[in-house]
């Protein structure tokens, strides 16, 4: 009565370019709806990536597909 789905990569764009961002320059880990979701995200080294969280939570097709 259970189904297991294996998703080899939630971010094939990032995998292909060896980085955290998809083709829209969004970090998909930061695109899920959370109580502290933000459009602009903090990055290593203390900087800020403008729009790195997406235009809204679940704005990216990859995160929308996983959430659905």
PDB file of C-alpha atoms in Angstrom:
ATOM      1  CA  UNK A   1       0.000   0.000   0.000  1.00  0.00           C
ATOM      2  CA  UNK A   2       2.989   2.370  -0.319  1.00  0.00           C
ATOM      3  CA  UNK A   3       4.751   3.885  -3.258  1.00  0.00           C
ATOM      4  CA  UNK A   4       8.378   4.988  -3.287  1.00  0.00           C
ATOM      5  CA  UNK A   5       9.464   7.611  -5.777  1.00  0.00           C
ATOM      6  CA  UNK A   6      13.158   8.262  -6.336  1.00  0.00           C
ATOM      7  CA  UNK A   7      14.069  11.676  -7.690  1.00  0.00           C
ATOM      8  CA  UNK A   8      17.730  11.573  -8.739  1.00  0.00           C
ATOM      9  CA  UNK A   9      18.007  15.357  -8.865  1.00  0.00           C
ATOM     10  CA  UNK A  10      15.532  18.054  -7.947  1.00  0.00           C
ATOM     11  CA  UNK A  11      17.803  20.571  -9.642  1.00  0.00           C
ATOM     12  CA  UNK A  12      19.075  19.223 -12.986  1.00  0.00           C
ATOM     13  CA  UNK A  13      20.115  22.740 -14.077  1.00  0.00           C
ATOM     14  CA  UNK A  14      22.308  23.149 -11.012  1.00  0.00           C
ATOM     15  CA  UNK A  15      23.662  19.629 -11.375  1.00  0.00           C
ATOM     16  CA  UNK A  16      24.697  20.352 -14.970  1.00  0.00           C
ATOM     17  CA  UNK A  17      26.469  23.579 -13.992  1.00  0.00           C
ATOM     18  CA  UNK A  18      27.755  22.349 -10.599  1.00  0.00           C
ATOM     19  CA  UNK A  19      26.022  25.022  -8.505  1.00  0.00           C
ATOM     20  CA  UNK A  20      22.992  25.505  -6.225  1.00  0.00           C
ATOM     21  CA  UNK A  21      20.867  27.535  -8.639  1.00  0.00           C
ATOM     22  CA  UNK A  22      18.467  26.518 -11.389  1.00  0.00           C
ATOM     23  CA  UNK A  23      18.259  28.150 -14.831  1.00  0.00           C
ATOM     24  CA  UNK A  24      16.239  31.012 -13.274  1.00  0.00           C
ATOM     25  CA  UNK A  25      19.092  31.676 -10.798  1.00  0.00           C
ATOM     26  CA  UNK A  26      16.981  30.473  -7.830  1.00  0.00           C
ATOM     27  CA  UNK A  27      18.298  28.224  -5.045  1.00  0.00           C
ATOM     28  CA  UNK A  28      15.567  25.573  -4.975  1.00  0.00           C
ATOM     29  CA  UNK A  29      16.388  24.670  -1.364  1.00  0.00           C
ATOM     30  CA  UNK A  30      15.226  28.178  -0.469  1.00  0.00           C
ATOM     31  CA  UNK A  31      12.091  28.160  -2.650  1.00  0.00           C
ATOM     32  CA  UNK A  32       9.859  26.036  -0.433  1.00  0.00           C
ATOM     33  CA  UNK A  33       7.138  27.702   1.667  1.00  0.00           C
ATOM     34  CA  UNK A  34       8.424  28.170   5.212  1.00  0.00           C
ATOM     35  CA  UNK A  35       7.621  30.619   7.964  1.00  0.00           C
ATOM     36  CA  UNK A  36      10.834  32.509   7.160  1.00  0.00           C
ATOM     37  CA  UNK A  37      10.773  32.297   3.335  1.00  0.00           C
ATOM     38  CA  UNK A  38      12.438  35.300   1.702  1.00  0.00           C
ATOM     39  CA  UNK A  39      12.912  36.457  -1.878  1.00  0.00           C
ATOM     40  CA  UNK A  40      16.450  37.602  -1.097  1.00  0.00           C
ATOM     41  CA  UNK A  41      18.704  35.063   0.604  1.00  0.00           C
ATOM     42  CA  UNK A  42      21.906  35.136   2.613  1.00  0.00           C
ATOM     43  CA  UNK A  43      24.847  33.351   1.030  1.00  0.00           C
ATOM     44  CA  UNK A  44      28.138  32.011   2.341  1.00  0.00           C
ATOM     45  CA  UNK A  45      30.585  34.755   3.138  1.00  0.00           C
ATOM     46  CA  UNK A  46      27.901  37.122   4.416  1.00  0.00           C
ATOM     47  CA  UNK A  47      26.498  38.373   1.130  1.00  0.00           C
ATOM     48  CA  UNK A  48      22.940  38.555  -0.135  1.00  0.00           C
ATOM     49  CA  UNK A  49      21.621  37.007  -3.343  1.00  0.00           C
ATOM     50  CA  UNK A  50      18.803  39.225  -4.589  1.00  0.00           C
ATOM     51  CA  UNK A  51      15.948  37.000  -5.796  1.00  0.00           C
ATOM     52  CA  UNK A  52      17.818  33.838  -4.822  1.00  0.00           C
ATOM     53  CA  UNK A  53      14.723  32.470  -3.072  1.00  0.00           C
ATOM     54  CA  UNK A  54      12.517  33.024  -6.127  1.00  0.00           C
ATOM     55  CA  UNK A  55       9.792  35.556  -6.782  1.00  0.00           C
ATOM     56  CA  UNK A  56       7.528  33.690  -4.322  1.00  0.00           C
ATOM     57  CA  UNK A  57       7.561  30.418  -2.420  1.00  0.00           C
ATOM     58  CA  UNK A  58       7.027  27.576  -4.922  1.00  0.00           C
ATOM     59  CA  UNK A  59       7.602  29.948  -7.842  1.00  0.00           C
ATOM     60  CA  UNK A  60       9.855  27.434  -9.577  1.00  0.00           C
ATOM     61  CA  UNK A  61       8.498  24.463 -11.546  1.00  0.00           C
ATOM     62  CA  UNK A  62      10.841  22.043  -9.769  1.00  0.00           C
ATOM     63  CA  UNK A  63       9.695  22.953  -6.258  1.00  0.00           C
ATOM     64  CA  UNK A  64       6.049  23.155  -7.342  1.00  0.00           C
ATOM     65  CA  UNK A  65       6.263  19.620  -8.762  1.00  0.00           C
ATOM     66  CA  UNK A  66       7.715  18.218  -5.529  1.00  0.00           C
ATOM     67  CA  UNK A  67       5.156  20.064  -3.389  1.00  0.00           C
ATOM     68  CA  UNK A  68       2.276  18.814  -5.529  1.00  0.00           C
TER      69      UNK A  68
END
